[in-house]
CSV table of C-alpha atoms and ligand atoms in Angstrom, one decimal:
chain,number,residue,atom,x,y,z
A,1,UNK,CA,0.0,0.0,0.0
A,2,UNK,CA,1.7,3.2,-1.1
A,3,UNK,CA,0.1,6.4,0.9
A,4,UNK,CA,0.9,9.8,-0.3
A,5,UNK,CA,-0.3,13.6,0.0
A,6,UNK,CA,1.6,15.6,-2.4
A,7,UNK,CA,-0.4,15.9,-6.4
A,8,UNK,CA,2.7,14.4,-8.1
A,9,UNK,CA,2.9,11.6,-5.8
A,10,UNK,CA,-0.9,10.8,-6.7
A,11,UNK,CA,-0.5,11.1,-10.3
A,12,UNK,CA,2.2,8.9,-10.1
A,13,UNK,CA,0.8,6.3,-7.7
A,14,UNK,CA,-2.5,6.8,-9.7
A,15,UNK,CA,-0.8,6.2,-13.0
A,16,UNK,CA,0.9,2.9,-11.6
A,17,UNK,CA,-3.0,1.3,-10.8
A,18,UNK,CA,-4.2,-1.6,-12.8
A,19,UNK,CA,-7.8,-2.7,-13.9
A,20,UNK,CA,-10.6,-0.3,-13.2
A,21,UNK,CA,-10.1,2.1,-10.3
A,22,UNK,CA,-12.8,2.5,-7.5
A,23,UNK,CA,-12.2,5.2,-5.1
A,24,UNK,CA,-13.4,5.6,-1.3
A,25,UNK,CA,-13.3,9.1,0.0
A,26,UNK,CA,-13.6,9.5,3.8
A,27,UNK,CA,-12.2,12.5,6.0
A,28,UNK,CA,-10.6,9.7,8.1
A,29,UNK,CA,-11.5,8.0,12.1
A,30,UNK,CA,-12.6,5.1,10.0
A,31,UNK,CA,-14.9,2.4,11.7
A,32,UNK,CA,-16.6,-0.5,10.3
A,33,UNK,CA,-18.9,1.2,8.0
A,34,UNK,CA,-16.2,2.2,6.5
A,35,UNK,CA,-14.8,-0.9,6.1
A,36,UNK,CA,-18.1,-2.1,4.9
A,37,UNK,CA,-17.4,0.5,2.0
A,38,UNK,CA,-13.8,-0.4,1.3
A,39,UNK,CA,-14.2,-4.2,1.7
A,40,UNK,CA,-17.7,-4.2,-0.9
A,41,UNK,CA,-14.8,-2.2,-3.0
A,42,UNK,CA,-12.1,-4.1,-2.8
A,43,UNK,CA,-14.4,-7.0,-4.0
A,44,UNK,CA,-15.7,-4.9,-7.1
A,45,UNK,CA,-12.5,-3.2,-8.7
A,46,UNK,CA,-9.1,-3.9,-9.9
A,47,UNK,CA,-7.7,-1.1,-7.8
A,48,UNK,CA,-8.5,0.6,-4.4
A,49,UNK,CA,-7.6,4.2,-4.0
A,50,UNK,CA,-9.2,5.6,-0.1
A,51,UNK,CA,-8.6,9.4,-0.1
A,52,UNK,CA,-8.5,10.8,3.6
A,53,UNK,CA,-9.3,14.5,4.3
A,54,UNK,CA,-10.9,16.5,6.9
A,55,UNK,CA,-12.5,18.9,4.6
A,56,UNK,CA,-12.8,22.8,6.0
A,57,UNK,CA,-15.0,23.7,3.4
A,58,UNK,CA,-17.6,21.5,4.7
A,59,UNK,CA,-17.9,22.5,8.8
A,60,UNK,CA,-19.8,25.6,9.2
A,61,UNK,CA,-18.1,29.0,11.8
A,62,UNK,CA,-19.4,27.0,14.7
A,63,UNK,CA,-19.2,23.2,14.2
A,64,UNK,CA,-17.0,20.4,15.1
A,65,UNK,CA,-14.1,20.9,12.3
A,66,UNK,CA,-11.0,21.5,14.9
A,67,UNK,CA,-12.1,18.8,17.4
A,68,UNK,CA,-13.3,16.1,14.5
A,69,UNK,CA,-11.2,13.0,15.1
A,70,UNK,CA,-8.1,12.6,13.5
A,71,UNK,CA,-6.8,8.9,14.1
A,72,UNK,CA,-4.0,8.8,10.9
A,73,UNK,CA,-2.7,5.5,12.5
A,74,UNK,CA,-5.2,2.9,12.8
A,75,UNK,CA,-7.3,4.4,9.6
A,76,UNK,CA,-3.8,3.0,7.7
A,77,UNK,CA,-4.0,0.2,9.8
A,78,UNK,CA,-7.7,-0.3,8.3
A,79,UNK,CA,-6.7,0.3,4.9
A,80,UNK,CA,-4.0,-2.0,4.6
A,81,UNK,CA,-6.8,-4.9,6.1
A,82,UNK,CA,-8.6,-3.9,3.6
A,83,UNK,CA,-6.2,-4.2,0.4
A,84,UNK,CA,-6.2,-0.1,-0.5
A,85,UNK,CA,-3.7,-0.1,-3.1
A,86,UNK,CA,-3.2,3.6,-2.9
A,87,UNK,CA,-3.7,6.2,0.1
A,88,UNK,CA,-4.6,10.2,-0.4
A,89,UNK,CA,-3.9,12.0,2.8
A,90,UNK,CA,-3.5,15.6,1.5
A,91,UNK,CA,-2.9,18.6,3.5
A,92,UNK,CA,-5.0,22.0,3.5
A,93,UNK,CA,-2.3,23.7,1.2
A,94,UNK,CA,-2.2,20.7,-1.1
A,95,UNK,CA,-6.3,20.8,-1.3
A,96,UNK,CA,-6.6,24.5,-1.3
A,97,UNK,CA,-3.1,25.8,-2.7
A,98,UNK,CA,-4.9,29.5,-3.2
A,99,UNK,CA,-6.7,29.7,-0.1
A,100,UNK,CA,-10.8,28.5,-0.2
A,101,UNK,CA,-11.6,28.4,-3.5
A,102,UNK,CA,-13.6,31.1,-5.3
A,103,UNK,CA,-15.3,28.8,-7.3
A,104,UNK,CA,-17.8,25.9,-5.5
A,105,UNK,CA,-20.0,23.3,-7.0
A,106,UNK,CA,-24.1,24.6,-6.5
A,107,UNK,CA,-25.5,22.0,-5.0
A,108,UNK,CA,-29.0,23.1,-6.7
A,109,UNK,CA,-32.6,22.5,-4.8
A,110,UNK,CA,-31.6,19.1,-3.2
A,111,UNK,CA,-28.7,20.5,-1.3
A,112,UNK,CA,-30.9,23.3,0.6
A,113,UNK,CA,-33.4,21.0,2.0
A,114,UNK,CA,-32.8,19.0,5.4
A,115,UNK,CA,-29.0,18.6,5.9
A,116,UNK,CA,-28.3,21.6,3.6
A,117,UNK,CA,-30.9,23.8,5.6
A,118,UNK,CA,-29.9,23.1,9.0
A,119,UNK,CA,-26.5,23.3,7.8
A,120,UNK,CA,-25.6,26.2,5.2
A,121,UNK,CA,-22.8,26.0,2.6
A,122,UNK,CA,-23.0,22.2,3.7
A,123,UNK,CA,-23.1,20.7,0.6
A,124,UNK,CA,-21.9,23.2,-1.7
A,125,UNK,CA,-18.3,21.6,0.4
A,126,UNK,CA,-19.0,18.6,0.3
A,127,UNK,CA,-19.7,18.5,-3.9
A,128,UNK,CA,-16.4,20.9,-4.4
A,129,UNK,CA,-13.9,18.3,-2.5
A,130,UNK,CA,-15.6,15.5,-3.8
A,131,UNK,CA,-15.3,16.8,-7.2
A,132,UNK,CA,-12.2,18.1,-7.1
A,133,UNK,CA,-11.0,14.5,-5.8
A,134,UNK,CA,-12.8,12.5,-8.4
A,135,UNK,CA,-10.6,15.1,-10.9
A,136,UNK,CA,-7.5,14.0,-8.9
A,137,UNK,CA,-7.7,10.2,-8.3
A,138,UNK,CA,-10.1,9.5,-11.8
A,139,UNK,CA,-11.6,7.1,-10.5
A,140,UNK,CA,-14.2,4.2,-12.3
A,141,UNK,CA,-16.2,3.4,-9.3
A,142,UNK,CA,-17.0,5.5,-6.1
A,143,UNK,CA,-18.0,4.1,-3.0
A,144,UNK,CA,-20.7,6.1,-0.5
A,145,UNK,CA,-22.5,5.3,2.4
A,146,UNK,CA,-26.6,5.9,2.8
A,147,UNK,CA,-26.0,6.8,6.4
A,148,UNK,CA,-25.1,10.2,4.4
A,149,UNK,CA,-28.5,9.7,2.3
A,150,UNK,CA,-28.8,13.0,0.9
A,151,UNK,CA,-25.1,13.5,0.4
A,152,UNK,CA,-25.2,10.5,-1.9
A,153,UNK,CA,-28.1,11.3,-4.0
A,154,UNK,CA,-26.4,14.5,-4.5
A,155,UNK,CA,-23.1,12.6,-5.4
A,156,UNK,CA,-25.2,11.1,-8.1
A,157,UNK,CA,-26.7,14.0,-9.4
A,158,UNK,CA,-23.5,16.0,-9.4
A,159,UNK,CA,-22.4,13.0,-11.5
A,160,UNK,CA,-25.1,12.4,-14.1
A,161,UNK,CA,-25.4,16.6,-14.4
A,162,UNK,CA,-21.6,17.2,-14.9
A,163,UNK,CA,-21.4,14.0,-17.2
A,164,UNK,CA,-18.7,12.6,-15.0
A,165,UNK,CA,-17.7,9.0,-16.3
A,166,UNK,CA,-18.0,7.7,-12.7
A,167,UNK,CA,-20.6,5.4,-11.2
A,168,UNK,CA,-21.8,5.9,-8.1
A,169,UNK,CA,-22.6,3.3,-5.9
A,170,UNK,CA,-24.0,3.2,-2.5
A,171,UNK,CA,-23.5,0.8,0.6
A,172,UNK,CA,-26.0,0.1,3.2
A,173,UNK,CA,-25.6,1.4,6.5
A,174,UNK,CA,-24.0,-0.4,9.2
A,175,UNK,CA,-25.3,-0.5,13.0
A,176,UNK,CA,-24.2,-1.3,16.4
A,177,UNK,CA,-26.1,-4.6,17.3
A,178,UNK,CA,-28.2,-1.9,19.3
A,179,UNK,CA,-29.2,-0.2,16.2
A,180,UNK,CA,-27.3,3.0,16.4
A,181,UNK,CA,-25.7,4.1,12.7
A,182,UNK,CA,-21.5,4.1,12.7
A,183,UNK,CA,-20.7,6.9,12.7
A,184,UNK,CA,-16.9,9.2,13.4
A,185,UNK,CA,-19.0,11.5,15.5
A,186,UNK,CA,-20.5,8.8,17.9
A,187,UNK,CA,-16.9,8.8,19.7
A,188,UNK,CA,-18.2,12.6,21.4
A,189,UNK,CA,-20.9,10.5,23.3
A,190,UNK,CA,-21.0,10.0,26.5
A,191,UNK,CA,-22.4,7.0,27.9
A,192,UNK,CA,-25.5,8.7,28.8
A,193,UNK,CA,-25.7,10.3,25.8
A,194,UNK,CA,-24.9,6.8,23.4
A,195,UNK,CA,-28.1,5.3,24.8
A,196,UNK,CA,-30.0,8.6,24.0
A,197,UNK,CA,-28.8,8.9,21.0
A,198,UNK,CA,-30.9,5.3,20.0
A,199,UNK,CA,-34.2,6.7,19.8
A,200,UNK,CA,-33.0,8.3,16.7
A,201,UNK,CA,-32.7,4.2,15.4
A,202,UNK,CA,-36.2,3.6,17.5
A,203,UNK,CA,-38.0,6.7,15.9
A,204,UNK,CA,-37.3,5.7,12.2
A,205,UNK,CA,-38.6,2.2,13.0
A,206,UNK,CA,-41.5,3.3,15.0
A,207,UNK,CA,-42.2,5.1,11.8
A,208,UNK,CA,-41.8,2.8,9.0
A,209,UNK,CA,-43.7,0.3,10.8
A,210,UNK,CA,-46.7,2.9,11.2
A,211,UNK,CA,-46.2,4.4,8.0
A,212,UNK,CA,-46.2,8.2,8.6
A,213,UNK,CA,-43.6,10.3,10.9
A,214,UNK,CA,-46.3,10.8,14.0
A,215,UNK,CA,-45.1,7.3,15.2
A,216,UNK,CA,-41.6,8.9,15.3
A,217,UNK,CA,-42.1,11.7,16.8
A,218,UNK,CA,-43.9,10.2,19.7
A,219,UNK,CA,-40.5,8.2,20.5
A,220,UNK,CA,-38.4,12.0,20.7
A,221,UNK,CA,-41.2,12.9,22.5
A,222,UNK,CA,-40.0,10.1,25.2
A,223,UNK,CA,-36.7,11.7,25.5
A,224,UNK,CA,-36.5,15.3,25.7
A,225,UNK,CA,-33.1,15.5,26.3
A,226,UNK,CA,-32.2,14.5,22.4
A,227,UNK,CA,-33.4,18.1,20.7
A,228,UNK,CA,-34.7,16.8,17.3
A,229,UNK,CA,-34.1,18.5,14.1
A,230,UNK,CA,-36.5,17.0,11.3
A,231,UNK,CA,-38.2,13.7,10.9
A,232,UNK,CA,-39.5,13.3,8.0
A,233,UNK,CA,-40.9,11.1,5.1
A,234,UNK,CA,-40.0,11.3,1.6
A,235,UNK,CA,-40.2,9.6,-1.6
A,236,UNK,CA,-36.4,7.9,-2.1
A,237,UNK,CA,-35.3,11.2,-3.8
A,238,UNK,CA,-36.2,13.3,-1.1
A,239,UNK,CA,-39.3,14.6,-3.0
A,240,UNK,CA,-42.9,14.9,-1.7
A,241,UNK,CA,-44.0,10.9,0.4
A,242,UNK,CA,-45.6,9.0,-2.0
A,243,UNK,CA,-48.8,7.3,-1.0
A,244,UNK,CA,-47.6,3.5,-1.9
A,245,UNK,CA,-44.7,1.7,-2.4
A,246,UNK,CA,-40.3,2.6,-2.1
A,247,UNK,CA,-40.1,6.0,0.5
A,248,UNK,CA,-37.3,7.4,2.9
A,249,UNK,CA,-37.7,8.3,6.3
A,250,UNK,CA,-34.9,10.8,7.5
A,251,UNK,CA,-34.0,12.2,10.6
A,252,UNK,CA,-31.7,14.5,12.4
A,253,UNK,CA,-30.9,15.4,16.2
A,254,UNK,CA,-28.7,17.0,18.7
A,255,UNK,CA,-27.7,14.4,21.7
A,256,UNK,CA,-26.4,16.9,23.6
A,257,UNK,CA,-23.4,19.0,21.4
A,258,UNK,CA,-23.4,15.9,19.3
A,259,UNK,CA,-25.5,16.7,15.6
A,260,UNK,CA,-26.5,13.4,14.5
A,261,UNK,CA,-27.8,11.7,11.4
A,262,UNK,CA,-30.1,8.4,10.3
A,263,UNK,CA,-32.2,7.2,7.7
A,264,UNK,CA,-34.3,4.2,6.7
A,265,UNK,CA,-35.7,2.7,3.5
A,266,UNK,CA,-39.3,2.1,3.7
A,267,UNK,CA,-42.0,0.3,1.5
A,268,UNK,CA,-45.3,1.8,1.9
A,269,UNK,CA,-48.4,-0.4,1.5
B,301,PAF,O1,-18.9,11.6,4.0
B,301,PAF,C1,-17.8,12.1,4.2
B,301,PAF,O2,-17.0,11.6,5.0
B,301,PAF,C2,-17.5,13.5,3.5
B,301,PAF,O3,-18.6,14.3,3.4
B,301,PAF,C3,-16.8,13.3,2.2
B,301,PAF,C4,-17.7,12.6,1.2
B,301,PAF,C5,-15.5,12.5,2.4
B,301,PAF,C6,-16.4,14.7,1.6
B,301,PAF,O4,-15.5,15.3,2.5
């Protein structure tokens, strides 16, 4: 496993890849879901590129960007378990060489909604870096988790609307055996807080067993301490809830300082 974080040293570790190149882009404390990503990867490509970067672009004035876990180590550790052929670990300067960048991918109607409203100039990050590091490492395949639900539908559309020769595939959560999503952020819990944090697991099943978000909310309702954000049902392209058949239920909620995410596929009678 070669692991680099200079621009020649990618084109040159890029250039020496064989068979079609699938690419995993994470900004790094890597856990099993992950891994999940990497191994489903690993089994689909000729060559494994993971690209590690906490992205500034993407943490808004007052969120977690200087405290976000940075575990360099044991995410190498991971990757080499996982057979990454090639690691990008840039710096700031190497991402940004001019500063922020004057120029940011519009993340269009789908990137103000939900995540993109609670969270502004969210996803207009998120698209730039990911652009910019499917222009450096070219890859064939790119792997995304649906924990980040939104953020990979609009990794698709930024795709199929910018005619990028890159498909897009997405890997299915994965849970504690309690339910709660993996997630970098879950390491802020507390104890107290980690079992809190499971009605967000409990609410989306309440829900998709009843079939509408009231079901949901009840289960916040039963801990006030988590401060919920949205819970809400959509069709799977986060337009208007159909009446029958394939939906999304989506939910979002502070456990104390902690923001976190979940989702859950649903099938409507
Ligand atoms: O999902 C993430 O970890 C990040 O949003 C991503 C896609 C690596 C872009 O920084």
């Amino acid at each position: 496993m070669k692991v680099v974080s200079t621009r020649p040293e990618l084109r040159a570790g890029r250039a020496a890849l064989t068979g079609d190149v699938a690419v995993v882009m994470t900004m790094g404390a890597l856990h099993s879901g992950h891994e999940a990503l990497l191994r489903r990867a690993r089994a689909e490509a000729g060559s494994l590129v993971l690209t590690i970067f906490v992205n500034p672009l993407q943490f808004g004035p007052t969120e977690d960007f200087e405290r976000y876990p940075r575990t360099l180590e044991a995410d190498l550790d991971m990757a080499r378990d996982c057979g990454v052929d090639l690691v990008f670990a840039p710096t700031r300067e190497v991402m940004y060489p001019s500063g922020e960048p004057a120029v940011r991918v519009d993340p269009g109607p789908l990137g103000v909604v939900l995540e993109g409203a609670s969270r502004p100039g969210f996803f207009h990050g998120v698209l730039t870096v990911v652009n910019k590091l499917f222009q450096l490492t070219r890859p064939d395949q790119a792997y995304f988790g649906e924990k980040d639900y939104q953020q990979l539908g609009l990794i698709r559309a930024m795709a199929r609307d910018f005619d990028l020769p890159i498909d897009v595939r997405g890997v299915p959560t994965v849970r504690e055996p309690d339910g709660l999503a993996l997630s970098s952020r879950n390491r802020y819990l507390a104890p107290a807080e980690r079992e809190a944090a499971l009605v967000l697991h409990r609410a989306l099943r309440a829900a998709a067993a009843a079939g509408d978000v009231e079901a949901g909310l009840a289960e916040f309702a039963k801990v006030p301490e988590v401060k919920l954000d949205y819970l809400v049902l959509t069709d799977p392209m986060l337009g208007p809830a159909p009446q029958h058949g394939p939906a999304r239920l989506l939910t979002a909620a502070w456990v104390g300082a902690t923001r976190l995410i979940d989702n859950l596929g649903v099938d409507l009678p």
